Coordinates of C-alpha atoms in Angstrom, one line a residue:
M28 CA 12.2 0.7 20.0
A29 CA 10.8 -1.9 22.3
Q30 CA 11.8 -5.5 22.0
V31 CA 9.1 -8.0 23.2
H32 CA 9.0 -11.7 22.4
W33 CA 5.9 -13.3 20.9
R34 CA 6.1 -17.1 21.2
C35 CA 4.3 -20.0 19.5
Y36 CA 4.2 -23.9 19.5
P37 CA 0.7 -24.9 19.0
W38 CA 0.2 -21.6 21.0
L39 CA 1.5 -18.4 19.5
V40 CA 2.7 -15.1 20.8
L41 CA 4.6 -12.1 19.2
L42 CA 8.3 -11.0 19.2
C43 CA 8.5 -7.3 19.0
A44 CA 11.1 -5.5 17.0
C45 CA 7.5 0.0 13.1
A46 CA 3.7 3.6 10.5
W47 CA 0.6 2.8 9.1
S48 CA -2.9 3.7 10.0
Y49 CA -6.3 3.4 8.5
P50 CA -8.8 6.2 8.2
Q51 CA -9.9 8.0 11.3
P52 CA -13.5 9.1 10.9
G53 CA -13.8 12.9 10.4
Y54 CA -16.5 15.5 10.5
H55 CA -19.3 15.0 8.0
G56 CA -21.0 18.3 8.4
R57 CA -18.2 20.7 7.5
E58 CA -18.9 23.0 4.5
D59 CA -17.0 22.8 1.2
V60 CA -14.2 25.5 1.2
R61 CA -15.1 26.2 -2.5
N62 CA -17.9 28.5 -3.5
C63 CA -19.0 27.5 -6.9
S64 CA -22.3 29.4 -6.9
T65 CA -20.7 32.8 -7.5
N66 CA -19.7 34.1 -10.9
P67 CA -16.8 33.7 -11.2
P68 CA -16.6 31.0 -8.6
H69 CA -14.6 31.6 -5.4
L70 CA -11.8 29.0 -5.3
P71 CA -8.7 28.5 -3.2
V72 CA -5.5 29.5 -5.0
T73 CA -4.4 25.9 -4.9
A74 CA -7.3 24.8 -7.1
V75 CA -6.3 23.3 -10.5
N76 CA -8.1 24.4 -13.7
T77 CA -9.1 21.1 -15.4
T78 CA -11.4 22.5 -18.1
V79 CA -9.0 21.6 -21.0
Q80 CA -8.2 18.1 -20.0
L81 CA -11.9 17.3 -19.3
A82 CA -12.9 18.6 -22.7
A83 CA -10.2 16.4 -24.3
L84 CA -11.3 13.3 -22.3
R85 CA -14.9 13.8 -23.3
Q86 CA -13.8 13.9 -27.0
Q87 CA -12.1 10.5 -26.5
M88 CA -15.2 9.2 -24.7
Q89 CA -17.4 10.2 -27.6
A90 CA -15.0 8.6 -30.1
W91 CA -15.2 5.3 -28.1
N92 CA -19.0 5.6 -27.7
L93 CA -18.8 6.0 -23.9
T94 CA -21.2 8.0 -21.8
A95 CA -19.1 7.8 -18.6
Y96 CA -15.6 6.8 -17.8
I97 CA -14.2 5.5 -14.4
I98 CA -10.7 6.5 -13.3
P99 CA -9.4 4.7 -10.2
D100 CA -6.3 5.7 -8.2
T101 CA -4.2 2.6 -8.7
D102 CA -1.9 1.0 -11.3
A103 CA -1.9 -2.3 -13.2
H104 CA -0.4 -4.1 -10.2
M105 CA -2.9 -2.9 -7.5
S106 CA 0.1 -1.2 -5.8
E107 CA -0.4 0.8 -2.6
Y108 CA 2.0 3.5 -3.9
I109 CA 2.0 4.4 -7.6
G110 CA 4.5 6.0 -9.9
K111 CA 4.1 9.4 -11.5
H112 CA 3.1 8.1 -14.8
D113 CA 0.2 6.2 -13.2
E114 CA -1.3 9.3 -11.4
R115 CA -4.2 9.5 -13.9
R116 CA -6.9 10.5 -11.4
A117 CA -4.6 13.2 -10.0
W118 CA -3.8 14.6 -13.4
I119 CA -7.5 14.7 -14.7
S120 CA -8.9 16.1 -11.4
G121 CA -6.2 18.1 -9.8
F122 CA -6.7 16.1 -6.5
T123 CA -3.5 14.4 -5.5
G124 CA -4.6 12.5 -2.5
T125 CA -3.6 8.8 -2.5
A126 CA -7.1 7.4 -2.3
G127 CA -10.1 8.3 -4.4
T128 CA -12.0 7.4 -7.6
A129 CA -13.0 9.8 -10.3
V130 CA -15.9 9.4 -12.8
V131 CA -16.4 11.7 -15.8
S132 CA -19.7 11.8 -17.7
M133 CA -20.5 13.9 -20.7
G134 CA -21.9 16.6 -18.4
K135 CA -20.4 16.2 -15.0
A136 CA -17.3 15.0 -13.1
A137 CA -17.0 13.7 -9.6
V138 CA -14.5 12.3 -7.1
W139 CA -15.2 10.0 -4.2
T140 CA -12.7 9.9 -1.3
D141 CA -12.7 9.3 2.5
S142 CA -12.4 11.8 5.3
R143 CA -8.6 12.0 5.3
Y144 CA -8.7 13.9 2.0
W145 CA -11.9 16.0 2.0
T146 CA -10.1 19.3 2.8
Q147 CA -7.3 18.5 0.4
A148 CA -9.7 17.7 -2.4
E149 CA -11.7 20.9 -1.9
R150 CA -8.5 22.9 -2.0
Q151 CA -7.2 21.3 -5.2
M152 CA -10.3 20.7 -7.4
D153 CA -12.0 23.4 -9.4
C154 CA -15.8 23.7 -9.9
N155 CA -15.8 21.2 -12.7
W156 CA -15.7 18.6 -10.0
E157 CA -18.2 17.4 -7.4
L158 CA -16.7 16.0 -4.2
H159 CA -18.5 12.9 -2.7
K160 CA -17.6 12.2 0.9
E161 CA -17.9 8.4 0.7
V162 CA -16.1 5.6 -1.1
S163 CA -18.5 2.8 -1.7
V164 CA -19.0 1.3 -5.1
S165 CA -22.7 1.5 -4.7
S166 CA -22.6 5.3 -4.2
I167 CA -20.4 5.7 -7.3
V168 CA -22.7 3.5 -9.4
A169 CA -25.8 5.3 -8.1
W170 CA -24.3 8.6 -9.4
I171 CA -23.4 7.0 -12.8
L172 CA -26.9 5.6 -13.2
A173 CA -28.4 9.1 -12.6
E174 CA -26.0 10.6 -15.2
V175 CA -26.0 7.9 -17.9
P176 CA -29.2 7.3 -19.9
A177 CA -30.6 3.8 -20.4
G178 CA -28.5 1.9 -23.0
G179 CA -25.4 4.0 -22.2
H180 CA -21.9 2.6 -22.0
V181 CA -19.6 3.1 -19.0
G182 CA -15.9 2.6 -19.9
F183 CA -13.1 1.4 -17.7
D184 CA -9.5 0.3 -18.1
P185 CA -9.5 -3.4 -17.0
F186 CA -5.8 -3.1 -16.0
L187 CA -6.8 -0.7 -13.2
F188 CA -9.5 -2.9 -11.8
S189 CA -8.9 -5.9 -9.6
V190 CA -11.1 -8.9 -10.3
D191 CA -13.0 -8.2 -7.1
S192 CA -13.5 -4.5 -8.0
W193 CA -14.8 -5.5 -11.4
D194 CA -17.2 -8.0 -9.7
D195 CA -18.5 -5.3 -7.3
Y196 CA -19.2 -2.9 -10.2
N197 CA -20.7 -5.6 -12.4
V198 CA -23.1 -6.6 -9.6
E199 CA -24.2 -3.0 -9.1
F200 CA -24.8 -2.5 -12.8
H201 CA -26.8 -5.7 -13.2
N202 CA -30.2 -5.2 -14.8
S203 CA -29.6 -1.4 -15.0
N204 CA -29.6 -1.3 -18.8
R205 CA -26.2 0.3 -18.6
H206 CA -23.2 -1.5 -19.9
L207 CA -19.7 -1.8 -18.4
V208 CA -17.2 -1.7 -21.3
S209 CA -13.6 -2.9 -20.9
V210 CA -11.3 -0.5 -22.9
T211 CA -7.7 -1.7 -22.8
T212 CA -6.5 1.7 -24.3
N213 CA -6.5 4.1 -21.3
L214 CA -8.3 7.3 -22.4
V215 CA -6.6 9.5 -19.8
D216 CA -3.3 8.4 -21.2
L217 CA -4.4 9.4 -24.7
V218 CA -5.3 12.9 -23.5
W219 CA -2.2 13.2 -21.3
G220 CA 0.0 12.5 -24.3
S221 CA 3.6 13.7 -24.3
E222 CA 3.1 15.4 -20.9
R223 CA 2.7 12.1 -19.2
P224 CA 5.9 11.1 -17.2
P225 CA 7.8 8.3 -18.9
M226 CA 8.1 4.8 -17.5
P227 CA 11.1 4.4 -15.2
S228 CA 14.3 3.2 -16.7
Q229 CA 16.7 2.9 -13.8
P230 CA 18.7 -0.4 -13.6
I231 CA 17.1 -3.5 -12.1
Y232 CA 19.7 -5.1 -9.9
A233 CA 20.1 -8.4 -7.9
L234 CA 20.4 -8.1 -4.1
P235 CA 23.7 -9.4 -2.8
K236 CA 23.2 -12.9 -1.5
E237 CA 24.1 -11.8 2.1
F238 CA 20.8 -9.8 2.1
T239 CA 18.5 -12.7 0.9
G240 CA 17.0 -15.6 2.7
S241 CA 17.1 -18.0 -0.2
T242 CA 18.3 -18.0 -3.8
W243 CA 15.8 -17.4 -6.5
Q244 CA 16.3 -20.9 -7.8
E245 CA 15.4 -22.3 -4.3
K246 CA 12.3 -20.1 -4.3
V247 CA 11.2 -21.2 -7.8
T248 CA 11.7 -24.9 -6.8
T249 CA 9.5 -24.4 -3.7
V250 CA 6.8 -22.6 -5.7
R251 CA 6.7 -25.4 -8.3
S252 CA 6.5 -28.0 -5.6
Y253 CA 3.5 -26.1 -4.2
M254 CA 1.8 -26.1 -7.6
Q255 CA 2.4 -29.9 -8.1
N256 CA 0.9 -30.7 -4.7
H257 CA -2.1 -28.3 -5.2
T258 CA -5.4 -30.1 -5.5
M259 CA -6.0 -28.6 -8.9
A260 CA -2.3 -29.1 -10.0
P261 CA -2.1 -25.9 -12.0
T262 CA 0.5 -25.9 -14.8
G263 CA 1.1 -22.1 -14.5
L264 CA 1.2 -19.4 -11.9
L265 CA 0.6 -15.8 -12.8
L266 CA 2.2 -13.2 -10.5
S267 CA 1.0 -9.5 -10.8
A268 CA 2.0 -7.8 -7.6
L269 CA 5.3 -6.0 -7.9
D270 CA 6.6 -7.3 -4.6
E271 CA 5.9 -10.9 -5.7
T272 CA 8.3 -10.8 -8.6
A273 CA 10.9 -8.7 -6.7
W274 CA 10.9 -11.3 -3.8
L275 CA 10.9 -14.3 -6.1
F276 CA 14.0 -13.3 -8.1
N277 CA 15.7 -11.2 -5.3
L278 CA 15.6 -8.3 -7.7
R279 CA 15.1 -4.6 -6.8
S280 CA 14.9 -1.2 -8.4
S281 CA 13.1 2.2 -7.7
D282 CA 10.1 2.5 -9.9
I283 CA 7.6 3.1 -7.1
P284 CA 8.0 5.8 -4.4
Y285 CA 9.2 4.3 -1.1
N286 CA 9.2 0.8 -2.6
P287 CA 12.2 -0.9 -4.2
F288 CA 10.2 -2.4 -7.1
F289 CA 10.1 -2.5 -10.9
Y290 CA 7.2 -2.9 -13.3
S291 CA 7.0 -6.6 -14.1
Y292 CA 4.9 -9.7 -14.3
T293 CA 5.9 -13.4 -13.9
L294 CA 4.4 -16.4 -15.6
L295 CA 5.9 -19.5 -13.9
T296 CA 5.1 -22.9 -15.3
D297 CA 6.3 -26.4 -14.6
S298 CA 8.9 -26.1 -17.4
S299 CA 9.6 -22.4 -17.9
I300 CA 10.1 -19.1 -16.1
R301 CA 8.9 -16.0 -18.0
L302 CA 9.6 -12.5 -16.7
F303 CA 7.8 -9.7 -18.4
V304 CA 9.9 -6.5 -18.0
N305 CA 11.8 -3.9 -19.8
K306 CA 14.8 -6.0 -20.9
S307 CA 17.1 -3.0 -21.4
R308 CA 17.2 -2.3 -17.7
F309 CA 19.4 -5.4 -16.9
S310 CA 23.2 -5.3 -16.8
P311 CA 25.1 -8.2 -18.4
E312 CA 25.8 -9.4 -14.8
T313 CA 22.1 -9.5 -13.9
L314 CA 21.3 -11.3 -17.1
Q315 CA 23.9 -13.9 -16.2
Y316 CA 22.5 -14.1 -12.7
L317 CA 19.0 -14.9 -14.1
N318 CA 20.4 -17.5 -16.5
T319 CA 18.7 -15.8 -19.5
N320 CA 21.0 -17.4 -22.1
C321 CA 19.3 -20.8 -22.0
T322 CA 15.8 -22.4 -22.1
T323 CA 15.9 -25.1 -19.5
P324 CA 13.3 -25.0 -16.7
M325 CA 15.7 -23.0 -14.4
C326 CA 16.4 -20.3 -17.0
V327 CA 14.6 -17.0 -17.0
Q328 CA 13.1 -16.0 -20.3
L329 CA 12.7 -12.2 -20.6
E330 CA 9.7 -10.9 -22.5
D331 CA 8.5 -7.4 -23.1
Y332 CA 6.3 -6.0 -20.2
S333 CA 3.6 -4.8 -22.6
Q334 CA 3.1 -8.3 -24.0
I335 CA 1.7 -9.9 -20.8
R336 CA -1.9 -9.9 -21.8
E337 CA -1.3 -11.4 -25.2
S338 CA 1.2 -14.0 -23.8
V339 CA -1.3 -15.1 -21.1
K340 CA -4.0 -15.3 -23.7
A341 CA -1.8 -17.5 -25.9
Y342 CA -0.6 -19.7 -23.1
A343 CA -4.3 -20.2 -22.0
L344 CA -5.0 -21.7 -25.5
G345 CA -3.1 -24.9 -24.5
N346 CA -4.0 -27.8 -22.2
V347 CA -3.2 -25.7 -19.1
T348 CA -4.6 -24.3 -15.9
I349 CA -3.4 -21.0 -14.5
L350 CA -3.3 -20.3 -10.7
T351 CA -3.5 -16.6 -9.7
G352 CA -4.2 -14.6 -6.6
L353 CA -7.3 -12.4 -7.0
S354 CA -6.2 -9.7 -4.7
Y355 CA -3.5 -8.4 -7.1
T356 CA -4.6 -9.7 -10.5
T357 CA -6.3 -7.2 -12.7
Y358 CA -9.4 -7.9 -14.7
G359 CA -7.3 -7.0 -17.8
L360 CA -5.5 -10.4 -17.4
Y361 CA -8.3 -12.4 -15.8
E362 CA -10.7 -11.7 -18.6
V363 CA -8.5 -13.4 -21.3
I364 CA -8.3 -16.7 -19.4
P365 CA -11.1 -19.1 -20.0
K366 CA -12.9 -19.6 -16.7
E367 CA -12.5 -23.4 -16.9
K368 CA -8.7 -22.9 -17.1
V369 CA -8.2 -20.5 -14.2
V370 CA -7.6 -21.5 -10.5
T371 CA -8.1 -18.7 -8.1
S372 CA -7.2 -18.0 -4.5
T373 CA -7.3 -14.8 -2.5
Y374 CA -3.5 -14.6 -2.4
S375 CA -0.9 -16.4 -4.6
P376 CA 1.4 -18.9 -3.0
V377 CA 4.3 -16.4 -3.4
M378 CA 2.4 -13.9 -1.3
L379 CA 1.9 -16.6 1.4
M380 CA 5.5 -17.8 1.3
K381 CA 6.8 -14.3 1.5
A382 CA 4.8 -13.6 4.6
V383 CA 6.7 -16.2 6.6
K384 CA 10.3 -15.3 7.1
N385 CA 13.0 -18.0 7.4
S386 CA 15.7 -17.7 10.1
K387 CA 18.0 -15.7 7.9
E388 CA 15.3 -13.3 6.9
Q389 CA 14.3 -12.9 10.5
A390 CA 17.9 -12.0 11.5
L391 CA 18.2 -9.6 8.6
L392 CA 15.0 -7.8 9.5
K393 CA 16.0 -7.6 13.2
A394 CA 19.4 -6.1 12.2
S395 CA 17.7 -3.4 10.2
H396 CA 15.5 -2.5 13.1
V397 CA 18.4 -2.3 15.5
R398 CA 20.1 0.3 13.3
D399 CA 16.8 2.1 12.8
A400 CA 16.3 2.2 16.6
V401 CA 19.6 4.1 16.8
V402 CA 18.2 6.7 14.3
V403 CA 14.9 7.1 16.3
I404 CA 16.9 7.6 19.6
Q405 CA 19.2 10.1 17.9
Y406 CA 16.1 12.0 16.6
L407 CA 14.3 12.0 20.0
V408 CA 17.5 13.4 21.7
W409 CA 17.8 16.1 19.0
L410 CA 14.2 17.0 19.5
E411 CA 14.6 17.2 23.3
K412 CA 17.5 19.6 22.9
N413 CA 16.0 21.8 20.1
V414 CA 12.2 22.0 20.5
P415 CA 12.4 24.1 23.7
K416 CA 14.5 26.6 21.6
G417 CA 11.6 27.0 19.1
T418 CA 13.8 26.0 16.2
V419 CA 12.0 22.9 15.0
D420 CA 8.8 22.5 12.9
E421 CA 7.0 19.5 11.6
F422 CA 8.6 19.6 8.2
S423 CA 12.2 20.3 9.4
G424 CA 11.7 17.4 11.9
A425 CA 10.7 15.0 9.1
E426 CA 13.6 16.1 7.0
H427 CA 16.0 15.5 9.9
I428 CA 14.9 12.0 10.7
D429 CA 14.9 11.1 7.0
E430 CA 18.5 12.4 6.8
L431 CA 19.6 10.4 9.9
R432 CA 18.3 7.2 8.2
R433 CA 20.2 8.0 4.9
N434 CA 23.4 8.0 6.9
E435 CA 22.9 4.5 8.2
N436 CA 24.5 1.4 6.6
F437 CA 22.6 -0.2 3.7
S438 CA 20.1 2.6 3.6
S439 CA 17.8 3.1 0.6
G440 CA 15.7 6.0 1.8
P441 CA 12.5 6.2 3.8
S442 CA 9.8 3.5 3.5
F443 CA 7.0 6.0 3.4
E444 CA 6.4 9.7 3.8
T445 CA 7.2 10.6 7.4
I446 CA 4.2 11.5 9.5
S447 CA 5.5 14.3 11.7
A448 CA 2.5 15.8 13.5
S449 CA 2.2 18.2 16.4
G450 CA -0.8 19.1 18.5
L451 CA -4.1 19.0 16.6
N452 CA -2.4 17.7 13.4
A453 CA -1.6 14.5 15.2
A454 CA -5.3 13.8 15.4
L455 CA -5.2 13.2 11.6
A456 CA -3.9 9.7 11.3
H457 CA -2.3 10.2 7.8
Y458 CA -1.1 13.8 8.2
S459 CA 2.3 14.7 6.7
P460 CA 3.7 18.2 6.7
T461 CA 4.9 20.1 3.6
K462 CA 7.4 22.8 3.1
E463 CA 4.6 25.3 2.8
L464 CA 2.1 23.9 5.3
H465 CA 3.4 22.9 8.8
R466 CA 3.3 23.8 12.5
K467 CA 6.1 24.6 14.8
L468 CA 6.8 22.0 17.5
S469 CA 6.1 23.2 21.0
S470 CA 6.9 22.0 24.5
D471 CA 3.3 22.6 25.3
E472 CA 1.9 20.1 22.8
M473 CA 2.1 16.4 22.0
Y474 CA 4.2 15.3 19.0
L475 CA 3.7 12.1 17.0
V476 CA 6.4 10.8 14.6
D477 CA 5.6 7.8 12.5
S478 CA 8.5 6.9 10.2
G479 CA 10.5 4.1 8.7
G480 CA 13.4 3.2 6.4
Q481 CA 14.3 1.0 3.5
Y482 CA 17.5 -1.0 4.1
W483 CA 19.0 -3.7 2.0
D484 CA 18.3 -6.2 4.9
G485 CA 14.9 -5.0 5.9
T486 CA 12.1 -2.5 6.0
T487 CA 11.3 -0.6 9.2
D488 CA 8.3 1.2 10.6
I489 CA 8.0 2.8 14.1
T490 CA 5.8 5.4 15.8
R491 CA 6.5 7.3 19.0
T492 CA 4.4 10.0 20.7
V493 CA 6.2 12.5 23.1
H494 CA 5.4 15.6 25.2
W495 CA 8.2 17.9 26.5
G496 CA 6.0 19.8 28.8
T497 CA 3.1 18.9 31.2
P498 CA 0.4 16.9 29.5
T499 CA -3.2 17.0 30.8
A500 CA -4.6 14.3 33.0
F501 CA -6.7 13.1 30.0
Q502 CA -3.6 13.0 27.7
K503 CA -1.7 11.0 30.3
E504 CA -4.5 8.5 30.7
A505 CA -5.1 8.1 27.0
Y506 CA -1.3 7.6 26.4
T507 CA -1.1 5.1 29.2
R508 CA -4.1 3.1 27.8
V509 CA -2.5 3.1 24.3
L510 CA 0.7 1.8 25.8
M511 CA -1.2 -0.9 27.8
G512 CA -2.8 -2.0 24.5
N513 CA 0.6 -2.3 22.8
I514 CA 2.0 -4.3 25.7
D515 CA -1.1 -6.5 26.1
L516 CA -1.0 -7.6 22.5
S517 CA 2.8 -8.0 22.4
R518 CA 2.6 -10.4 25.4
L519 CA -0.3 -12.4 24.1
I520 CA 0.0 -16.2 23.8
F521 CA -2.5 -17.7 21.5
P522 CA -3.2 -20.9 19.5
A523 CA -1.4 -21.6 16.2
A524 CA -3.4 -20.5 13.1
T525 CA -5.4 -17.9 15.1
S526 CA -6.7 -15.1 12.9
G527 CA -5.4 -11.6 13.7
R528 CA -8.9 -10.2 13.9
N529 CA -9.6 -12.6 16.8
V530 CA -6.9 -11.0 18.9
D531 CA -7.3 -7.4 17.8
A532 CA -9.4 -6.6 20.9
F533 CA -6.4 -7.1 23.2
A534 CA -4.9 -3.9 21.7
R535 CA -8.1 -2.0 22.3
R536 CA -9.3 -3.4 25.7
A537 CA -7.6 -0.8 27.9
L538 CA -9.1 2.0 25.8
W539 CA -12.5 0.3 25.7
E540 CA -12.5 0.2 29.5
I541 CA -12.8 4.0 29.6
G542 CA -14.9 4.4 26.5
L543 CA -12.1 5.2 24.0
N544 CA -11.2 3.6 20.7
Y545 CA -9.3 4.2 17.5
G546 CA -10.6 4.1 13.9
H547 CA -7.7 2.4 12.1
G548 CA -6.2 -1.1 11.9
T549 CA -4.0 -2.5 14.7
G550 CA -1.2 -3.7 12.5
H551 CA 0.2 -4.9 9.2
G552 CA 2.9 -7.1 7.8
I553 CA 6.3 -5.8 6.9
G554 CA 8.9 -7.0 4.4
N555 CA 12.6 -7.6 3.9
F556 CA 13.5 -4.5 1.8
L557 CA 10.0 -4.7 0.3
C558 CA 6.6 -3.3 1.3
V559 CA 6.3 -1.4 4.6
H560 CA 2.6 -2.6 4.5
E561 CA 3.1 -6.2 3.4
W562 CA -0.1 -8.1 2.9
P563 CA -1.6 -10.5 3.9
V564 CA -0.4 -10.3 7.5
G565 CA -2.3 -8.2 10.0
F566 CA -5.4 -8.0 12.3
Q567 CA -8.2 -7.4 9.8
S568 CA -10.8 -9.7 8.4
N569 CA -9.0 -10.1 5.1
N570 CA -5.7 -11.0 6.7
I571 CA -4.5 -14.6 6.9
A572 CA -4.0 -16.5 10.2
M573 CA -0.9 -15.9 12.3
A574 CA 1.9 -18.4 11.9
K575 CA 5.4 -18.8 13.2
G576 CA 7.9 -16.6 11.3
M577 CA 5.4 -13.7 10.5
F578 CA 6.2 -10.1 11.3
T579 CA 3.5 -7.6 12.0
S580 CA 3.3 -4.1 13.4
I581 CA 1.3 -3.5 16.6
E582 CA 0.1 0.1 16.7
P583 CA -2.9 1.1 18.8
G584 CA -3.7 4.8 19.1
Y585 CA -6.1 7.4 20.2
Y586 CA -7.1 10.6 18.4
Q587 CA -8.9 13.6 19.9
D588 CA -10.2 15.6 17.0
G589 CA -8.8 19.1 16.9
E590 CA -6.5 18.6 19.9
F591 CA -4.0 15.7 19.9
G592 CA -3.2 12.2 18.6
I593 CA -1.3 9.3 20.1
R594 CA 0.1 6.2 18.4
L595 CA 2.7 3.7 19.7
E596 CA 4.0 1.3 17.1
D597 CA 6.5 -1.6 17.1
V598 CA 7.0 -4.5 14.8
A599 CA 6.6 -8.0 16.3
L600 CA 7.6 -11.6 15.2
V601 CA 5.5 -14.6 15.8
V602 CA 7.6 -17.3 17.5
E603 CA 7.0 -20.5 19.5
A604 CA 5.7 -20.2 23.0
K605 CA 6.6 -22.4 26.0
T606 CA 3.4 -22.9 28.0
K607 CA 2.7 -24.8 31.2
M608 CA 0.8 -27.6 29.5
N609 CA 3.0 -28.2 26.5

């Protein structure tokens, strides 16, 4: 793992200390692997029969006077990864990819997803479903308008729509004579019934103080100070993202795959702290840690998770204003707050504070990366010894690096599903092998491993691309150009408060010079035993400006469809720079 220092005074540069990519465009002309025109239809053996659940859902839609129903792929907290009991779109459609929206009308059903998942969707969905190879809201609404007659009602669960998503749909439906209907009872859940996986019940625990940058009391005091100094002086702050509450109280659990979170909301006011959660999951020691046996402004009042909507609605009846970050607040909460009593920003103050690590958090995150680097080195040595023997495949490789991490101090498992990809599979930016579907690693092909770990002191993420034989001249040049992009951005000195999107080109310049590029983002934030993709840090238009104390990945790449893929990823810290003129 490379260590490069970014510096920053009024000029900033990055300190390097690792797997995330955004979609790589695929082929648009490939035919569907299903043949639904024959009788019976010709389907892959992996296709899921969804006839029964669709019929049951349509019965519910009829009972609620709905002509169509929208089923997103998220949870009530806009989480990147979701728990089993929130996999509604997967259950109703059979398609288990992590991105995609389903819509069911009285006569048809369709899924919209991007190029990463087209083949998977075709292999998993039966002929009840249409596959649409795009993801825009306008394309979804166009289909709905064709299916739903004038005056029809289109239902959605407001807890599965961000405020921005609801706005997008609402604009598209404007003047269409079709009506969006907020239905707080999720119809898929009604149909799923007792087969739906239960809510998690594992203990929620407090991190030992040696693994936290500040006490929760210090964090609460800082947030309240921010609210008091805000131009609108909000009396309350509503937190919906799971990592916001986990960070604020230094609490962790395991409700979400690869993420140490627990289902919760927080309503923080100038005189109270209300944590909405399953109370039974706290030990007596954790209850004492949170000061739950008192009612002063620094005591945490526990309330039932399911009561958040009614509690926010009741609080909003008073002489109050509520601050919330729109990126993670659902329409289900937003719609019960009178518009004159809500103060909005793209991100909550907690999200912004969490993005800037203090000196202790920086030291903790660095320590986790040092241990993780040992794991990656051990893995690469193991590969070098065993790949020439023909005994390693993509899946066994992924299992081995995951096991190496589990053996490290303070380990809490992987931070995402390991991307272990050889040859042409590495050209798929999000490819992960399975026990049933994988390729053997070969000395004659490139191999890309993008992996990370969760440790009590930090989250890690690193990508390396290797070749044990003789790469082609083109592969050598592409690899060199990707490496140059990583180094160029890592060494960059730039003015304070520069937006990441304004320096993204430095990671791409070496590739651009020879007409190459990559179709995913250049980097993302990373947390202290939190999200591996921690917003809002990064190099995209919706990321915040760079500031001292932020960590971000730097991960340029190049992908040759059907042949090979290259990505080199490190994690960097923004620090002060010493420049000639200041």
